[in-house]
């Protein structure tokens, strides 16, 4: 195994949700949210967007599958989990604010998959059902990742803020960095101290990481 040292990262864009909207696919407008299956997007992510009609606080999604990352006016509020928590307080939310929930498909069952639906099934705001949703699929393919991070020199020039692993876990985003492999050898990415995410090298998806729950902490990167 080769040790290529610490890789300094730069954030792509101002927030995760504003960055991912650049690579979102076909969108569907409906009164109530649609599942991944209904929009023919069985894997990956879907961005659900609606406009709040009232001032309020508590957002509840008791049947979300599997994970939801909540943004109010593109500002990150927190993560929802099909296990816990399934609700979150939106401090300072007002009528006219834009609510976006990035829903992640965490994987499919290996058995009895006929009812293994994914997505946002019902969302309430202070007990009132939210309506008028736009849902857009997001696939983190090699092409889409490269389109976001391809102009690396421009990213470095226009964003002078460095992000350590501690900062990366506090605010979700797309981060990019470079390292030079003087010799091609197997290596690994150590996610200790990070939150939840996915790792790409040269556009290739190497898998998810979530060291808090493990058991895998190191993602192997083959030669």
mmCIF file of C-alpha atoms in Angstrom:
data_model
loop_
_atom_site.group_PDB
_atom_site.id
_atom_site.type_symbol
_atom_site.label_atom_id
_atom_site.label_comp_id
_atom_site.label_asym_id
_atom_site.label_seq_id
_atom_site.Cartn_x
_atom_site.Cartn_y
_atom_site.Cartn_z
ATOM 1 C CA UNK A 1 0.000 0.000 0.000
ATOM 2 C CA UNK A 2 1.289 3.456 -0.912
ATOM 3 C CA UNK A 3 0.951 6.510 1.320
ATOM 4 C CA UNK A 4 0.272 9.633 -0.743
ATOM 5 C CA UNK A 5 -0.207 11.820 2.321
ATOM 6 C CA UNK A 6 -2.861 14.421 3.113
ATOM 7 C CA UNK A 7 -4.928 15.742 0.191
ATOM 8 C CA UNK A 8 -6.091 19.350 0.615
ATOM 9 C CA UNK A 9 -9.663 19.863 -0.520
ATOM 10 C CA UNK A 10 -11.644 22.744 -1.982
ATOM 11 C CA UNK A 11 -15.401 23.129 -1.954
ATOM 12 C CA UNK A 12 -17.188 23.075 -5.311
ATOM 13 C CA UNK A 13 -19.899 25.761 -5.295
ATOM 14 C CA UNK A 14 -21.417 27.488 -2.301
ATOM 15 C CA UNK A 15 -23.573 24.625 -0.988
ATOM 16 C CA UNK A 16 -24.243 20.970 -1.705
ATOM 17 C CA UNK A 17 -27.790 21.502 -2.937
ATOM 18 C CA UNK A 18 -26.979 24.414 -5.255
ATOM 19 C CA UNK A 19 -24.116 22.367 -6.714
ATOM 20 C CA UNK A 20 -26.205 19.238 -7.305
ATOM 21 C CA UNK A 21 -28.977 21.174 -9.041
ATOM 22 C CA UNK A 22 -26.443 21.734 -11.829
ATOM 23 C CA UNK A 23 -26.488 18.012 -12.675
ATOM 24 C CA UNK A 24 -30.119 17.171 -11.889
ATOM 25 C CA UNK A 25 -32.021 15.273 -14.526
ATOM 26 C CA UNK A 26 -35.648 15.363 -15.700
ATOM 27 C CA UNK A 27 -37.955 17.015 -13.153
ATOM 28 C CA UNK A 28 -41.563 16.135 -12.329
ATOM 29 C CA UNK A 29 -44.133 18.512 -10.799
ATOM 30 C CA UNK A 30 -46.881 16.950 -8.687
ATOM 31 C CA UNK A 31 -49.199 17.857 -5.850
ATOM 32 C CA UNK A 32 -47.694 15.237 -3.554
ATOM 33 C CA UNK A 33 -44.129 13.844 -3.637
ATOM 34 C CA UNK A 34 -43.420 10.911 -5.940
ATOM 35 C CA UNK A 35 -41.237 7.920 -5.115
ATOM 36 C CA UNK A 36 -37.993 7.077 -6.870
ATOM 37 C CA UNK A 37 -39.856 4.302 -8.667
ATOM 38 C CA UNK A 38 -42.600 6.609 -9.929
ATOM 39 C CA UNK A 39 -40.087 8.876 -11.644
ATOM 40 C CA UNK A 40 -38.100 5.885 -12.966
ATOM 41 C CA UNK A 41 -35.045 6.699 -10.869
ATOM 42 C CA UNK A 42 -34.371 3.515 -8.877
ATOM 43 C CA UNK A 43 -30.950 4.455 -7.461
ATOM 44 C CA UNK A 44 -28.933 7.496 -6.455
ATOM 45 C CA UNK A 45 -30.552 10.694 -5.219
ATOM 46 C CA UNK A 46 -33.678 12.803 -5.794
ATOM 47 C CA UNK A 47 -34.059 16.502 -4.962
ATOM 48 C CA UNK A 48 -37.543 17.370 -3.668
ATOM 49 C CA UNK A 49 -38.431 21.077 -3.764
ATOM 50 C CA UNK A 50 -41.444 23.013 -2.509
ATOM 51 C CA UNK A 51 -42.287 26.558 -1.386
ATOM 52 C CA UNK A 52 -43.493 27.034 2.174
ATOM 53 C CA UNK A 53 -46.928 28.626 2.364
ATOM 54 C CA UNK A 54 -46.859 29.550 6.048
ATOM 55 C CA UNK A 55 -44.487 30.483 8.833
ATOM 56 C CA UNK A 56 -43.652 27.511 11.011
ATOM 57 C CA UNK A 57 -40.991 25.352 12.594
ATOM 58 C CA UNK A 58 -41.325 21.564 12.634
ATOM 59 C CA UNK A 59 -40.716 19.524 9.472
ATOM 60 C CA UNK A 60 -41.747 15.882 9.825
ATOM 61 C CA UNK A 61 -41.132 13.036 7.343
ATOM 62 C CA UNK A 62 -42.013 9.831 9.241
ATOM 63 C CA UNK A 63 -41.771 7.528 6.219
ATOM 64 C CA UNK A 64 -38.707 8.885 4.408
ATOM 65 C CA UNK A 65 -36.449 6.285 2.777
ATOM 66 C CA UNK A 66 -33.648 6.293 3.301
ATOM 67 C CA UNK A 67 -31.876 9.552 4.226
ATOM 68 C CA UNK A 68 -32.915 13.174 3.703
ATOM 69 C CA UNK A 69 -30.640 16.222 3.748
ATOM 70 C CA UNK A 70 -32.743 19.316 4.454
ATOM 71 C CA UNK A 71 -32.007 22.774 3.028
ATOM 72 C CA UNK A 72 -33.950 25.984 3.625
ATOM 73 C CA UNK A 73 -33.133 28.618 0.988
ATOM 74 C CA UNK A 74 -30.080 26.470 0.138
ATOM 75 C CA UNK A 75 -28.822 26.595 3.756
ATOM 76 C CA UNK A 76 -28.286 23.173 5.316
ATOM 77 C CA UNK A 77 -30.543 22.384 8.301
ATOM 78 C CA UNK A 78 -29.740 18.765 9.116
ATOM 79 C CA UNK A 79 -30.235 15.129 8.161
ATOM 80 C CA UNK A 80 -33.360 12.997 8.383
ATOM 81 C CA UNK A 81 -33.082 9.236 8.765
ATOM 82 C CA UNK A 82 -35.650 6.510 8.205
ATOM 83 C CA UNK A 83 -34.642 5.166 11.620
ATOM 84 C CA UNK A 84 -34.220 8.373 13.623
ATOM 85 C CA UNK A 85 -34.680 11.305 13.469
ATOM 86 C CA UNK A 86 -37.580 11.743 11.074
ATOM 87 C CA UNK A 87 -38.308 15.355 12.039
ATOM 88 C CA UNK A 88 -36.312 18.558 12.305
ATOM 89 C CA UNK A 89 -36.956 22.143 13.406
ATOM 90 C CA UNK A 90 -36.512 24.838 10.753
ATOM 91 C CA UNK A 91 -35.671 27.930 12.750
ATOM 92 C CA UNK A 92 -36.803 31.159 11.118
ATOM 93 C CA UNK A 93 -38.827 29.489 8.354
ATOM 94 C CA UNK A 94 -41.314 31.832 6.688
ATOM 95 C CA UNK A 95 -43.909 31.735 3.936
ATOM 96 C CA UNK A 96 -42.181 31.942 0.572
ATOM 97 C CA UNK A 97 -39.024 30.165 1.703
ATOM 98 C CA UNK A 98 -37.726 27.394 -0.559
ATOM 99 C CA UNK A 99 -37.504 23.973 1.087
ATOM 100 C CA UNK A 100 -35.338 21.323 -0.574
ATOM 101 C CA UNK A 101 -34.809 17.783 0.648
ATOM 102 C CA UNK A 102 -32.080 15.725 -0.985
ATOM 103 C CA UNK A 103 -33.195 12.110 -0.509
ATOM 104 C CA UNK A 104 -30.619 9.332 -0.725
ATOM 105 C CA UNK A 105 -31.359 5.723 -1.616
ATOM 106 C CA UNK A 106 -29.224 3.825 0.875
ATOM 107 C CA UNK A 107 -29.511 0.496 -0.944
ATOM 108 C CA UNK A 108 -32.029 -2.163 -1.856
ATOM 109 C CA UNK A 109 -33.097 -5.235 0.060
ATOM 110 C CA UNK A 110 -31.720 -8.545 -1.166
ATOM 111 C CA UNK A 111 -35.144 -10.116 -0.628
ATOM 112 C CA UNK A 112 -38.819 -9.117 -0.910
ATOM 113 C CA UNK A 113 -38.021 -6.028 -2.963
ATOM 114 C CA UNK A 114 -41.512 -5.574 -4.412
ATOM 115 C CA UNK A 115 -42.440 -3.089 -1.653
ATOM 116 C CA UNK A 116 -38.991 -1.582 -1.128
ATOM 117 C CA UNK A 117 -39.977 1.911 -2.252
ATOM 118 C CA UNK A 118 -37.622 4.857 -1.862
ATOM 119 C CA UNK A 119 -38.253 8.579 -1.552
ATOM 120 C CA UNK A 120 -40.283 11.181 0.281
ATOM 121 C CA UNK A 121 -43.769 9.820 0.966
ATOM 122 C CA UNK A 122 -45.342 12.458 3.159
ATOM 123 C CA UNK A 123 -43.991 15.640 4.677
ATOM 124 C CA UNK A 124 -45.756 17.932 7.126
ATOM 125 C CA UNK A 125 -44.879 21.405 8.354
ATOM 126 C CA UNK A 126 -46.267 22.044 11.834
ATOM 127 C CA UNK A 127 -48.751 19.246 11.180
ATOM 128 C CA UNK A 128 -49.952 20.518 7.777
ATOM 129 C CA UNK A 129 -49.206 18.358 4.727
ATOM 130 C CA UNK A 130 -46.839 20.056 2.284
ATOM 131 C CA UNK A 131 -47.958 20.083 -1.340
ATOM 132 C CA UNK A 132 -46.806 21.245 -4.780
ATOM 133 C CA UNK A 133 -43.522 19.392 -5.108
ATOM 134 C CA UNK A 134 -40.906 19.285 -7.836
ATOM 135 C CA UNK A 135 -38.754 16.168 -7.821
ATOM 136 C CA UNK A 136 -35.564 15.817 -9.876
ATOM 137 C CA UNK A 137 -33.302 12.792 -10.083
ATOM 138 C CA UNK A 138 -29.539 13.110 -9.535
ATOM 139 C CA UNK A 139 -27.099 10.438 -10.681
ATOM 140 C CA UNK A 140 -23.500 10.702 -9.519
ATOM 141 C CA UNK A 141 -22.048 9.226 -12.687
ATOM 142 C CA UNK A 142 -18.503 9.619 -13.958
ATOM 143 C CA UNK A 143 -19.699 12.212 -16.473
ATOM 144 C CA UNK A 144 -21.678 14.265 -13.937
ATOM 145 C CA UNK A 145 -18.869 14.248 -11.361
ATOM 146 C CA UNK A 146 -16.333 15.280 -13.977
ATOM 147 C CA UNK A 147 -18.623 18.093 -15.138
ATOM 148 C CA UNK A 148 -18.621 19.512 -11.597
ATOM 149 C CA UNK A 149 -14.927 19.111 -10.820
ATOM 150 C CA UNK A 150 -13.331 19.070 -14.262
ATOM 151 C CA UNK A 151 -12.001 22.625 -14.152
ATOM 152 C CA UNK A 152 -9.958 22.040 -11.019
ATOM 153 C CA UNK A 153 -7.608 24.986 -11.543
ATOM 154 C CA UNK A 154 -10.571 27.368 -11.669
ATOM 155 C CA UNK A 155 -11.962 25.922 -8.445
ATOM 156 C CA UNK A 156 -8.647 26.435 -6.665
ATOM 157 C CA UNK A 157 -8.306 29.991 -7.957
ATOM 158 C CA UNK A 158 -11.846 31.068 -7.084
ATOM 159 C CA UNK A 159 -12.154 29.391 -3.693
ATOM 160 C CA UNK A 160 -9.334 30.070 -1.261
ATOM 161 C CA UNK A 161 -10.939 28.339 1.721
ATOM 162 C CA UNK A 162 -9.352 25.049 2.782
ATOM 163 C CA UNK A 163 -11.434 22.342 4.409
ATOM 164 C CA UNK A 164 -10.084 19.891 6.952
ATOM 165 C CA UNK A 165 -12.006 16.707 7.690
ATOM 166 C CA UNK A 166 -13.637 18.450 10.683
ATOM 167 C CA UNK A 167 -15.014 21.257 8.496
ATOM 168 C CA UNK A 168 -16.136 18.792 5.848
ATOM 169 C CA UNK A 169 -18.309 16.934 8.339
ATOM 170 C CA UNK A 170 -20.051 20.090 9.595
ATOM 171 C CA UNK A 171 -21.439 21.325 6.267
ATOM 172 C CA UNK A 172 -22.187 18.892 3.431
ATOM 173 C CA UNK A 173 -20.815 19.658 0.007
ATOM 174 C CA UNK A 174 -18.852 18.484 -2.986
ATOM 175 C CA UNK A 175 -15.122 18.684 -2.297
ATOM 176 C CA UNK A 176 -12.276 18.102 -4.707
ATOM 177 C CA UNK A 177 -8.527 17.716 -4.438
ATOM 178 C CA UNK A 178 -5.507 16.427 -6.299
ATOM 179 C CA UNK A 179 -2.550 14.231 -5.473
ATOM 180 C CA UNK A 180 0.350 12.933 -7.524
ATOM 181 C CA UNK A 181 1.080 9.214 -7.609
ATOM 182 C CA UNK A 182 4.788 8.900 -8.338
ATOM 183 C CA UNK A 183 4.334 5.135 -8.471
ATOM 184 C CA UNK A 184 1.082 3.328 -9.196
ATOM 185 C CA UNK A 185 0.303 1.252 -6.130
ATOM 186 C CA UNK A 186 -2.744 0.202 -4.178
ATOM 187 C CA UNK A 187 -3.753 2.705 -1.503
ATOM 188 C CA UNK A 188 -6.806 3.635 0.566
ATOM 189 C CA UNK A 189 -8.874 6.583 1.773
ATOM 190 C CA UNK A 190 -9.162 6.838 5.559
ATOM 191 C CA UNK A 191 -12.529 8.404 6.472
ATOM 192 C CA UNK A 192 -11.842 8.696 10.212
ATOM 193 C CA UNK A 193 -13.314 11.968 11.490
ATOM 194 C CA UNK A 194 -15.579 12.415 8.472
ATOM 195 C CA UNK A 195 -19.351 12.292 8.274
ATOM 196 C CA UNK A 196 -21.379 10.445 5.634
ATOM 197 C CA UNK A 197 -20.566 10.563 1.935
ATOM 198 C CA UNK A 198 -19.320 8.986 -1.262
ATOM 199 C CA UNK A 199 -15.810 8.879 -2.676
ATOM 200 C CA UNK A 200 -14.817 9.332 -6.321
ATOM 201 C CA UNK A 201 -11.333 9.098 -7.854
ATOM 202 C CA UNK A 202 -10.913 10.202 -11.461
ATOM 203 C CA UNK A 203 -14.690 10.099 -11.779
ATOM 204 C CA UNK A 204 -15.032 6.505 -10.591
ATOM 205 C CA UNK A 205 -17.355 5.797 -7.671
ATOM 206 C CA UNK A 206 -15.394 3.919 -5.000
ATOM 207 C CA UNK A 207 -18.316 3.636 -2.590
ATOM 208 C CA UNK A 208 -19.870 5.178 0.479
ATOM 209 C CA UNK A 209 -18.283 5.914 3.843
ATOM 210 C CA UNK A 210 -19.826 6.542 7.265
ATOM 211 C CA UNK A 211 -17.156 5.877 9.896
ATOM 212 C CA UNK A 212 -19.471 6.659 12.816
ATOM 213 C CA UNK A 213 -21.398 3.465 12.066
ATOM 214 C CA UNK A 214 -18.788 1.505 10.089
ATOM 215 C CA UNK A 215 -17.735 -1.207 10.090
ATOM 216 C CA UNK A 216 -15.727 -0.082 7.052
ATOM 217 C CA UNK A 217 -13.564 2.999 7.601
ATOM 218 C CA UNK A 218 -10.988 2.643 4.820
ATOM 219 C CA UNK A 219 -12.021 2.666 1.151
ATOM 220 C CA UNK A 220 -9.477 0.785 -0.935
ATOM 221 C CA UNK A 221 -8.181 2.439 -4.094
ATOM 222 C CA UNK A 222 -6.676 -0.108 -6.460
ATOM 223 C CA UNK A 223 -3.674 0.641 -8.645
#
